[in-house]
mmCIF file of C-alpha atoms in Angstrom:
data_model
loop_
_atom_site.group_PDB
_atom_site.id
_atom_site.type_symbol
_atom_site.label_atom_id
_atom_site.label_comp_id
_atom_site.label_asym_id
_atom_site.label_seq_id
_atom_site.Cartn_x
_atom_site.Cartn_y
_atom_site.Cartn_z
ATOM 1 C CA MET A 18 18.195 18.556 18.604
ATOM 2 C CA GLU A 19 18.268 15.466 16.412
ATOM 3 C CA LYS A 20 21.631 13.669 16.250
ATOM 4 C CA THR A 21 23.093 11.160 13.795
ATOM 5 C CA GLU A 22 25.449 8.643 15.381
ATOM 6 C CA VAL A 23 28.604 7.704 13.497
ATOM 7 C CA LYS A 24 30.864 4.853 14.573
ATOM 8 C CA ILE A 25 34.643 5.028 14.183
ATOM 9 C CA SER A 26 36.957 2.048 13.774
ATOM 10 C CA CYS A 27 40.272 1.113 12.193
ATOM 11 C CA ALA A 28 40.846 -2.232 10.457
ATOM 12 C CA CYS A 29 42.079 -4.143 13.492
ATOM 13 C CA GLY A 30 39.547 -2.621 15.906
ATOM 14 C CA ASN A 31 42.256 -1.421 18.292
ATOM 15 C CA ILE A 32 40.939 2.137 17.944
ATOM 16 C CA THR A 33 37.192 2.732 18.028
ATOM 17 C CA GLY A 34 35.000 5.694 18.713
ATOM 18 C CA ASP A 35 31.663 7.423 18.536
ATOM 19 C CA LEU A 36 30.657 10.729 17.051
ATOM 20 C CA ASP A 37 27.245 12.365 17.293
ATOM 21 C CA LEU A 38 26.639 14.825 14.469
ATOM 22 C CA GLN A 39 23.821 17.336 14.454
ATOM 23 C CA SER A 40 21.496 16.033 11.729
ATOM 24 C CA SER A 41 20.580 19.507 10.502
ATOM 25 C CA LEU A 42 24.253 20.136 9.631
ATOM 26 C CA LEU A 43 24.557 17.104 7.370
ATOM 27 C CA PRO A 44 26.190 16.489 5.038
ATOM 28 C CA VAL A 45 29.477 17.656 6.556
ATOM 29 C CA PRO A 46 31.994 19.103 4.052
ATOM 30 C CA LEU A 47 34.804 16.707 3.086
ATOM 31 C CA GLU A 48 38.182 18.266 2.312
ATOM 32 C CA PHE A 49 41.238 16.800 0.615
ATOM 33 C CA CYS A 50 44.559 18.231 1.808
ATOM 34 C CA HIS A 51 47.358 17.736 -0.741
ATOM 35 C CA CYS A 52 50.214 19.280 1.251
ATOM 36 C CA SER A 53 53.533 17.439 1.256
ATOM 37 C CA THR A 54 53.262 16.667 4.973
ATOM 38 C CA CYS A 55 49.843 15.031 4.584
ATOM 39 C CA ARG A 56 51.028 12.958 1.636
ATOM 40 C CA HIS A 57 54.138 11.625 3.354
ATOM 41 C CA VAL A 58 52.582 11.129 6.791
ATOM 42 C CA THR A 59 49.658 9.099 5.396
ATOM 43 C CA GLY A 60 51.165 7.584 2.237
ATOM 44 C CA GLN A 61 48.095 8.837 0.355
ATOM 45 C CA LEU A 62 47.910 11.306 -2.521
ATOM 46 C CA CYS A 63 46.003 13.517 -0.075
ATOM 47 C CA PHE A 64 44.595 13.477 3.456
ATOM 48 C CA GLN A 65 40.845 12.876 3.178
ATOM 49 C CA ALA A 66 39.072 14.244 6.238
ATOM 50 C CA PHE A 67 36.192 16.285 7.629
ATOM 51 C CA LEU A 68 36.122 18.910 10.336
ATOM 52 C CA ILE A 69 33.791 18.075 13.197
ATOM 53 C CA PRO A 70 31.230 20.913 13.327
ATOM 54 C CA HIS A 71 31.751 23.276 16.260
ATOM 55 C CA SER A 72 28.335 22.543 17.764
ATOM 56 C CA THR A 73 29.113 18.813 18.093
ATOM 57 C CA ARG A 74 32.884 18.970 18.680
ATOM 58 C CA SER A 75 32.661 17.661 22.248
ATOM 59 C CA SER A 76 30.775 14.564 21.064
ATOM 60 C CA LEU A 77 33.929 12.830 19.721
ATOM 61 C CA SER A 78 34.833 9.875 21.899
ATOM 62 C CA ILE A 79 37.856 7.656 21.149
ATOM 63 C CA THR A 80 38.587 4.304 22.794
ATOM 64 C CA GLY A 81 42.082 2.842 22.669
ATOM 65 C CA GLU A 82 45.487 4.488 22.605
ATOM 66 C CA PRO A 83 46.326 5.881 19.145
ATOM 67 C CA VAL A 84 49.916 6.789 18.329
ATOM 68 C CA ALA A 85 50.429 10.557 18.434
ATOM 69 C CA LEU A 86 52.768 12.413 16.091
ATOM 70 C CA LYS A 87 53.236 16.172 16.330
ATOM 71 C CA THR A 88 53.821 17.486 12.799
ATOM 72 C CA SER A 89 53.693 21.236 13.534
ATOM 73 C CA ASP A 90 53.350 23.640 16.435
ATOM 74 C CA ARG A 91 49.586 23.127 16.390
ATOM 75 C CA LEU A 92 48.828 19.833 14.666
ATOM 76 C CA THR A 93 49.006 16.357 16.219
ATOM 77 C CA ARG A 94 48.111 13.325 14.133
ATOM 78 C CA TYR A 95 46.699 10.149 15.640
ATOM 79 C CA SER A 96 46.951 6.710 14.050
ATOM 80 C CA CYS A 97 46.519 3.082 15.069
ATOM 81 C CA GLY A 98 49.764 1.465 16.189
ATOM 82 C CA GLN A 99 48.605 -1.999 15.137
ATOM 83 C CA CYS A 100 47.204 -1.522 11.610
ATOM 84 C CA GLY A 101 48.465 1.983 10.762
ATOM 85 C CA ALA A 102 45.130 3.629 10.004
ATOM 86 C CA THR A 103 45.033 7.418 10.298
ATOM 87 C CA ILE A 104 42.235 8.285 12.736
ATOM 88 C CA TYR A 105 42.176 12.054 13.206
ATOM 89 C CA ILE A 106 44.179 15.280 13.509
ATOM 90 C CA HIS A 107 43.856 17.666 16.443
ATOM 91 C CA ASP A 108 44.560 21.383 16.082
ATOM 92 C CA SER A 109 45.600 22.725 19.490
ATOM 93 C CA GLY A 110 45.343 26.280 18.242
ATOM 94 C CA THR A 111 41.638 26.095 17.521
ATOM 95 C CA GLY A 112 40.613 22.962 19.416
ATOM 96 C CA GLU A 113 39.344 21.492 16.152
ATOM 97 C CA ASP A 114 39.451 17.831 15.158
ATOM 98 C CA PHE A 115 39.663 16.545 11.589
ATOM 99 C CA VAL A 116 38.485 12.923 11.291
ATOM 100 C CA ALA A 117 39.770 10.677 8.509
ATOM 101 C CA SER A 118 36.850 9.833 6.239
ATOM 102 C CA GLY A 119 37.802 6.172 5.878
ATOM 103 C CA VAL A 120 37.352 5.181 9.518
ATOM 104 C CA ILE A 121 33.665 6.091 9.871
ATOM 105 C CA ASP A 122 31.010 3.433 9.341
ATOM 106 C CA LYS A 123 28.875 5.355 6.826
ATOM 107 C CA SER A 124 29.428 8.155 4.341
ATOM 108 C CA GLU A 125 26.351 8.582 2.161
ATOM 109 C CA GLY A 126 24.371 11.535 3.466
ATOM 110 C CA ILE A 127 27.058 12.165 6.089
ATOM 111 C CA LEU A 128 29.849 13.634 3.959
ATOM 112 C CA SER A 129 29.872 15.737 0.808
ATOM 113 C CA PHE A 130 33.068 16.596 -1.024
ATOM 114 C CA LYS A 131 33.836 20.323 -0.822
ATOM 115 C CA GLU A 132 37.348 21.244 -2.001
ATOM 116 C CA HIS A 133 41.027 20.511 -2.490
ATOM 117 C CA ILE A 134 43.554 22.512 -0.458
ATOM 118 C CA PHE A 135 47.342 22.957 -0.675
ATOM 119 C CA VAL A 136 47.323 21.642 -4.230
ATOM 120 C CA GLY A 137 50.328 23.846 -4.949
ATOM 121 C CA ASP A 138 52.532 21.353 -3.104
ATOM 122 C CA THR A 139 51.762 18.633 -5.671
ATOM 123 C CA LYS A 140 53.249 20.492 -8.681
ATOM 124 C CA ASP A 141 50.988 18.477 -11.036
ATOM 125 C CA GLY A 142 47.623 18.670 -9.250
ATOM 126 C CA GLY A 143 47.833 15.156 -7.819
ATOM 127 C CA LEU A 144 44.467 13.568 -7.203
ATOM 128 C CA SER A 145 42.675 16.920 -7.595
ATOM 129 C CA SER A 146 42.785 16.471 -11.382
ATOM 130 C CA TRP A 147 40.334 13.576 -11.047
ATOM 131 C CA ILE A 148 37.666 14.989 -8.704
ATOM 132 C CA ASP A 149 35.820 18.151 -9.638
ATOM 133 C CA GLY A 150 35.826 20.896 -7.066
ATOM 134 C CA PRO A 151 37.689 24.060 -6.100
ATOM 135 C CA SER A 152 41.455 23.435 -6.008
ATOM 136 C CA TRP A 153 43.241 25.978 -3.834
ATOM 137 C CA THR A 154 46.993 26.584 -3.898
ATOM 138 C CA GLU A 155 47.032 26.735 -0.086
ATOM 139 C CA TRP A 156 44.262 27.344 2.436
ATOM 140 C CA SER A 157 40.879 27.582 0.764
ATOM 141 C CA GLU A 158 39.695 31.108 -0.028
ATOM 142 C CA LYS A 159 42.789 32.564 1.652
ATOM 143 C CA SER A 160 44.828 31.578 -1.398
ATOM 144 C CA GLU A 161 44.481 31.429 -5.169
ATOM 145 C CA ILE A 162 42.876 28.758 -7.319
ATOM 146 C CA TRP A 163 45.579 26.318 -8.423
ATOM 147 C CA LYS A 164 46.195 26.072 -12.151
ATOM 148 C CA PRO A 165 48.494 23.669 -14.049
ATOM 149 C CA THR A 166 51.693 25.215 -15.354
ATOM 150 C CA GLU A 167 54.052 24.333 -18.132
ATOM 151 C CA ASN A 168 56.715 23.566 -15.537
ATOM 152 C CA THR A 169 55.391 20.038 -15.189
ATOM 153 C CA ILE A 170 57.217 17.930 -17.753
ATOM 154 C CA VAL A 171 56.314 14.304 -18.377
ATOM 155 C CA GLU A 172 58.964 12.488 -20.335
ATOM 156 C CA GLU A 173 57.973 10.168 -23.140
ATOM 157 C CA ARG A 174 60.271 7.168 -23.013
ATOM 158 C CA SER A 175 60.615 5.014 -26.097
ATOM 159 C CA THR A 176 63.315 2.639 -24.922
ATOM 160 C CA GLY A 177 62.597 -0.625 -23.182
ATOM 161 C CA PRO A 178 63.757 -1.870 -19.777
ATOM 162 C CA GLN A 179 67.145 -0.536 -18.757
ATOM 163 C CA ASP A 180 69.766 -1.020 -16.073
ATOM 164 C CA GLY A 181 70.600 2.660 -15.561
ATOM 165 C CA GLY A 182 71.244 4.208 -12.170
ATOM 166 C CA GLU A 183 68.147 6.438 -12.077
ATOM 167 C CA VAL A 184 66.149 6.096 -8.858
ATOM 168 C CA LEU A 185 62.941 7.508 -7.419
ATOM 169 C CA LYS A 186 63.245 8.454 -3.749
ATOM 170 C CA CYS A 187 60.448 7.373 -1.403
ATOM 171 C CA TYR A 188 59.995 8.143 2.274
ATOM 172 C CA CYS A 189 57.485 8.655 5.057
ATOM 173 C CA GLN A 190 57.189 11.917 6.977
ATOM 174 C CA CYS A 191 59.437 10.928 9.894
ATOM 175 C CA ARG A 192 61.987 9.324 7.498
ATOM 176 C CA GLY A 193 61.874 6.119 9.538
ATOM 177 C CA VAL A 194 61.048 4.393 6.242
ATOM 178 C CA GLN A 195 63.164 5.334 3.234
ATOM 179 C CA PHE A 196 63.797 3.414 0.029
ATOM 180 C CA ASN A 197 64.360 3.872 -3.696
ATOM 181 C CA ILE A 198 62.527 2.570 -6.747
ATOM 182 C CA THR A 199 64.681 1.786 -9.769
ATOM 183 C CA ARG A 200 63.691 1.843 -13.425
ATOM 184 C CA PRO A 201 62.327 -1.379 -14.913
ATOM 185 C CA ASN A 202 65.126 -3.671 -16.080
ATOM 186 C CA LYS A 203 65.512 -7.133 -17.568
ATOM 187 C CA ASP A 204 64.508 -8.749 -14.257
ATOM 188 C CA SER A 205 61.307 -6.733 -13.842
ATOM 189 C CA SER A 206 59.234 -9.128 -15.947
ATOM 190 C CA ASN A 207 60.696 -12.308 -14.451
ATOM 191 C CA VAL A 208 57.875 -12.664 -11.924
ATOM 192 C CA SER A 209 54.254 -13.690 -12.178
ATOM 193 C CA SER A 210 51.137 -12.182 -10.689
ATOM 194 C CA PRO A 211 47.363 -12.417 -11.093
ATOM 195 C CA VAL A 212 45.850 -9.473 -12.933
ATOM 196 C CA PRO A 213 44.601 -6.862 -10.422
ATOM 197 C CA ASP A 214 41.041 -5.681 -10.038
ATOM 198 C CA VAL A 215 42.018 -2.214 -11.254
ATOM 199 C CA LEU A 216 42.480 -3.736 -14.739
ATOM 200 C CA ILE A 217 39.889 -6.516 -14.757
ATOM 201 C CA PRO A 218 37.217 -6.813 -12.043
ATOM 202 C CA HIS A 219 37.824 -9.961 -10.021
ATOM 203 C CA HIS A 220 34.283 -11.199 -10.606
ATOM 204 C CA LEU A 221 34.945 -11.135 -14.360
ATOM 205 C CA GLN A 222 38.293 -12.912 -14.229
ATOM 206 C CA SER A 223 38.664 -16.582 -15.086
ATOM 207 C CA SER A 224 41.325 -19.264 -14.951
ATOM 208 C CA GLN A 225 42.331 -18.170 -18.454
ATOM 209 C CA THR A 226 43.296 -14.665 -17.302
ATOM 210 C CA ASP A 227 47.006 -14.353 -18.081
ATOM 211 C CA ALA A 228 49.032 -14.044 -14.867
ATOM 212 C CA ASN A 229 52.306 -13.850 -16.783
ATOM 213 C CA SER A 230 51.576 -10.822 -18.929
ATOM 214 C CA ALA A 231 53.807 -8.421 -16.928
ATOM 215 C CA TRP A 232 50.792 -6.123 -16.656
ATOM 216 C CA TRP A 233 52.696 -3.998 -14.088
ATOM 217 C CA LEU A 234 55.082 -2.729 -16.792
ATOM 218 C CA ARG A 235 53.813 0.081 -19.015
ATOM 219 C CA ALA A 236 55.042 2.545 -21.652
ATOM 220 C CA ASN A 237 57.159 0.007 -23.506
ATOM 221 C CA GLY A 238 58.556 -1.361 -20.259
ATOM 222 C CA THR A 239 59.802 1.989 -18.903
ATOM 223 C CA LYS A 240 57.146 2.754 -16.275
ATOM 224 C CA TYR A 241 55.015 1.003 -13.671
ATOM 225 C CA LEU A 242 51.237 0.746 -13.476
ATOM 226 C CA ALA A 243 49.460 2.747 -10.772
ATOM 227 C CA GLY A 244 45.804 2.902 -9.791
ATOM 228 C CA ILE A 245 43.224 3.868 -7.188
ATOM 229 C CA CYS A 246 41.665 1.308 -4.825
ATOM 230 C CA ALA A 247 38.395 1.774 -2.925
ATOM 231 C CA CYS A 248 38.148 -1.604 -1.183
ATOM 232 C CA ASN A 249 37.043 -1.671 2.445
ATOM 233 C CA SER A 250 40.262 -3.340 3.568
ATOM 234 C CA CYS A 251 42.323 -0.423 2.233
ATOM 235 C CA ARG A 252 39.821 2.083 3.593
ATOM 236 C CA LEU A 253 39.937 0.759 7.156
ATOM 237 C CA SER A 254 43.697 0.080 7.162
ATOM 238 C CA THR A 255 44.634 3.543 5.901
ATOM 239 C CA GLY A 256 41.768 5.804 6.971
ATOM 240 C CA ALA A 257 41.302 6.896 3.347
ATOM 241 C CA ASP A 258 38.410 6.207 0.969
ATOM 242 C CA LEU A 259 40.825 6.403 -1.974
ATOM 243 C CA GLN A 260 44.148 4.558 -1.781
ATOM 244 C CA ALA A 261 46.695 5.090 -4.566
ATOM 245 C CA TRP A 262 49.023 2.147 -5.311
ATOM 246 C CA ALA A 263 51.963 1.718 -7.669
ATOM 247 C CA PHE A 264 52.679 -1.890 -8.700
ATOM 248 C CA VAL A 265 56.436 -2.448 -8.565
ATOM 249 C CA PRO A 266 58.495 -5.662 -8.763
ATOM 250 C CA LYS A 267 60.157 -6.339 -5.426
ATOM 251 C CA SER A 268 63.522 -6.513 -7.207
ATOM 252 C CA ASN A 269 63.096 -2.841 -8.209
ATOM 253 C CA ILE A 270 62.577 -1.659 -4.631
ATOM 254 C CA ARG A 271 65.908 -0.989 -2.981
ATOM 255 C CA GLN A 272 66.945 0.002 0.507
ATOM 256 C CA LEU A 273 69.229 3.002 0.840
ATOM 257 C CA ASP A 274 72.230 0.692 1.092
ATOM 258 C CA GLY A 275 71.338 -0.801 -2.307
ATOM 259 C CA LYS A 276 70.116 -4.115 -0.944
ATOM 260 C CA GLU A 277 66.783 -5.604 -2.019
ATOM 261 C CA LEU A 278 63.746 -4.726 0.063
ATOM 262 C CA GLU A 279 63.407 -6.302 3.484
ATOM 263 C CA TYR A 280 60.083 -5.827 5.242
ATOM 264 C CA SER A 281 61.905 -5.381 8.541
ATOM 265 C CA MET A 282 63.812 -2.274 7.446
ATOM 266 C CA GLY A 283 63.656 0.951 9.400
ATOM 267 C CA THR A 284 60.482 1.595 11.364
ATOM 268 C CA LEU A 285 58.259 -0.682 9.257
ATOM 269 C CA LYS A 286 55.534 -2.562 11.104
ATOM 270 C CA ARG A 287 53.373 -5.318 9.638
ATOM 271 C CA TYR A 288 49.635 -5.793 9.830
ATOM 272 C CA GLN A 289 48.370 -9.132 8.527
ATOM 273 C CA HIS A 290 44.813 -8.382 7.513
ATOM 274 C CA SER A 291 44.065 -11.825 6.063
ATOM 275 C CA LYS A 292 45.638 -15.260 6.026
ATOM 276 C CA ARG A 293 47.975 -14.573 3.107
ATOM 277 C CA ALA A 294 48.000 -10.789 2.701
ATOM 278 C CA TYR A 295 50.105 -8.191 4.504
ATOM 279 C CA ARG A 296 50.407 -4.466 4.928
ATOM 280 C CA GLU A 297 53.425 -2.516 6.091
ATOM 281 C CA PHE A 298 53.254 0.933 7.629
ATOM 282 C CA CYS A 299 55.600 3.213 9.546
ATOM 283 C CA GLY A 300 55.363 2.445 13.241
ATOM 284 C CA THR A 301 56.307 6.030 14.111
ATOM 285 C CA CYS A 302 54.237 8.289 11.843
ATOM 286 C CA GLY A 303 51.680 5.718 10.617
ATOM 287 C CA ALA A 304 52.249 6.194 6.881
ATOM 288 C CA THR A 305 50.922 3.406 4.659
ATOM 289 C CA VAL A 306 53.888 1.884 2.801
ATOM 290 C CA PHE A 307 53.332 -1.554 1.194
ATOM 291 C CA TRP A 308 50.717 -4.190 0.453
ATOM 292 C CA HIS A 309 51.729 -7.666 -0.736
ATOM 293 C CA CYS A 310 50.510 -11.232 -0.587
ATOM 294 C CA ASP A 311 51.739 -14.814 -0.836
ATOM 295 C CA GLU A 312 49.981 -15.226 -4.189
ATOM 296 C CA ARG A 313 52.264 -12.667 -5.860
ATOM 297 C CA PRO A 314 55.378 -12.124 -3.718
ATOM 298 C CA GLY A 315 57.325 -10.697 -6.653
ATOM 299 C CA VAL A 316 55.092 -7.632 -7.184
ATOM 300 C CA VAL A 317 54.549 -5.151 -4.348
ATOM 301 C CA ASP A 318 51.952 -2.388 -4.003
ATOM 302 C CA VAL A 319 53.740 0.844 -3.026
ATOM 303 C CA SER A 320 51.723 3.693 -1.526
ATOM 304 C CA VAL A 321 52.111 6.569 -3.988
ATOM 305 C CA GLY A 322 52.031 9.376 -1.419
ATOM 306 C CA LEU A 323 55.550 8.386 -0.349
ATOM 307 C CA LEU A 324 57.057 9.045 -3.781
ATOM 308 C CA ASP A 325 59.184 12.159 -4.184
ATOM 309 C CA ALA A 326 59.141 12.620 -7.950
ATOM 310 C CA GLU A 327 60.567 15.843 -9.346
ATOM 311 C CA GLU A 328 57.669 16.253 -11.777
ATOM 312 C CA GLY A 329 54.922 16.004 -9.151
ATOM 313 C CA ALA A 330 52.797 13.881 -6.835
ATOM 314 C CA ARG A 331 51.488 11.605 -9.611
ATOM 315 C CA ALA A 332 55.082 10.731 -10.588
ATOM 316 C CA GLU A 333 54.107 10.467 -14.249
ATOM 317 C CA ASN A 334 57.700 10.069 -15.419
ATOM 318 C CA TRP A 335 57.636 6.794 -13.486
ATOM 319 C CA LEU A 336 53.992 5.735 -13.421
ATOM 320 C CA GLU A 337 51.195 5.202 -15.908
ATOM 321 C CA TRP A 338 47.808 5.522 -14.256
ATOM 322 C CA ALA A 339 44.968 3.066 -14.826
ATOM 323 C CA THR A 340 41.983 5.204 -15.779
ATOM 324 C CA ASP A 341 39.295 2.751 -16.887
ATOM 325 C CA ARG A 342 38.129 1.927 -13.396
ATOM 326 C CA VAL A 343 38.703 2.268 -9.661
ATOM 327 C CA SER A 344 39.688 -0.999 -8.055
ATOM 328 C CA PHE A 345 36.785 -2.602 -6.136
ATOM 329 C CA GLU A 346 34.579 0.394 -6.823
ATOM 330 C CA GLU A 347 31.529 -1.873 -6.641
ATOM 331 C CA CYS A 348 32.027 -2.426 -2.891
ATOM 332 C CA ALA A 349 33.118 1.103 -1.951
ATOM 333 C CA GLN A 350 31.455 2.646 1.089
ATOM 334 C CA ASN A 351 31.372 6.216 -0.226
ATOM 335 C CA LYS A 352 29.896 5.388 -3.613
ATOM 336 C CA THR A 353 29.224 9.020 -4.519
ATOM 337 C CA LEU A 354 32.869 9.964 -4.027
ATOM 338 C CA VAL A 355 34.189 6.871 -5.803
ATOM 339 C CA SER A 356 31.826 7.389 -8.735
ATOM 340 C CA SER A 357 33.117 10.935 -9.019
ATOM 341 C CA ILE A 358 36.781 9.924 -9.202
ATOM 342 C CA SER A 359 35.931 7.075 -11.568
ATOM 343 C CA ARG A 360 34.386 9.563 -13.998
ATOM 344 C CA GLY A 361 37.279 11.940 -13.508
ATOM 345 C CA LEU A 362 39.865 9.262 -14.219
ATOM 346 C CA ARG A 363 38.163 8.224 -17.455
ATOM 347 C CA LYS A 364 37.908 11.861 -18.585
ATOM 348 C CA TRP A 365 41.540 12.564 -17.703
ATOM 349 C CA GLY A 366 42.675 9.360 -19.395
ATOM 350 C CA ALA A 367 40.862 10.309 -22.585
ATOM 351 C CA GLU A 368 42.445 13.758 -22.514
ATOM 352 C CA GLN A 369 45.914 12.290 -22.003
ATOM 353 C CA SER A 370 45.466 9.924 -24.931
ATOM 354 C CA GLY A 371 44.111 12.693 -27.153
ATOM 355 C CA SER A 372 40.676 11.124 -27.518
ATOM 356 C CA GLY A 373 38.937 13.402 -25.036
#
């Protein structure tokens, strides 16, 4: 029986592994779980994983000591305690293992997107609106196809930055990390930052690119920009091929006591993945929380899966999504998947603007 070897590794290399897949079973179906637990325990808009086929289940070998978190009677999630990457989920009821798609060393010909499950938890469809495929309210064929409802209301705000008391609650699954995002105010534009790749590809930027344009503020200064990143650093540090970030001034991120963000709060742990760039994750449940760098200390990337917006997972009353491109899509590992969401974002963006 011919086998295809797949290597597993997180960003820091603390957790590695091997998986032999039966070649005749390839590609393996890739599922996106949008349940609230998956969003808050990973920080992603959905948990992106594949079930190891029954015939090769015993071939999974993990080296290192991942952090275990039991999230239900049957499910235990394993993540890296040094960089935060989600590695896999084990179901004790069935003996099945679901491996995070971002930690394997190759995707093309190995994985093929199949479906979205538990989309009902998102209220607004979340990321499922951008990738074609069956979207189930709960478990696959055991539930109904999810359909948008009129209950999702996105407010159109015409006023500029404000100092009101409205906050957006954010938290990881274990609640070891909790904070609030406030509405843009007069201080939100008083920082500078290079333009991100999600707006202008880095290889097309020049010294004339305006770093003081307050690109992170949208909708007449009432919302924040959000986008999808497919870079390999995000992939290996989170375990997800598609990382959703919201770009928020540090001054608009507040601890529960009202004080400005401190990266030592709660159960936050830091992973320094390059000389001047940092990631924070929950040291207990492994949820991705922040990305920031010395080059733009005043603007922080916040992992969107942590947001608890009343209107839904995409938090559209707070965020305006970049739809023209996926950040670093040119260097994505799973190019088929990233091309699919790139097309879906452009289509959705056109529909939202009325030009589609």
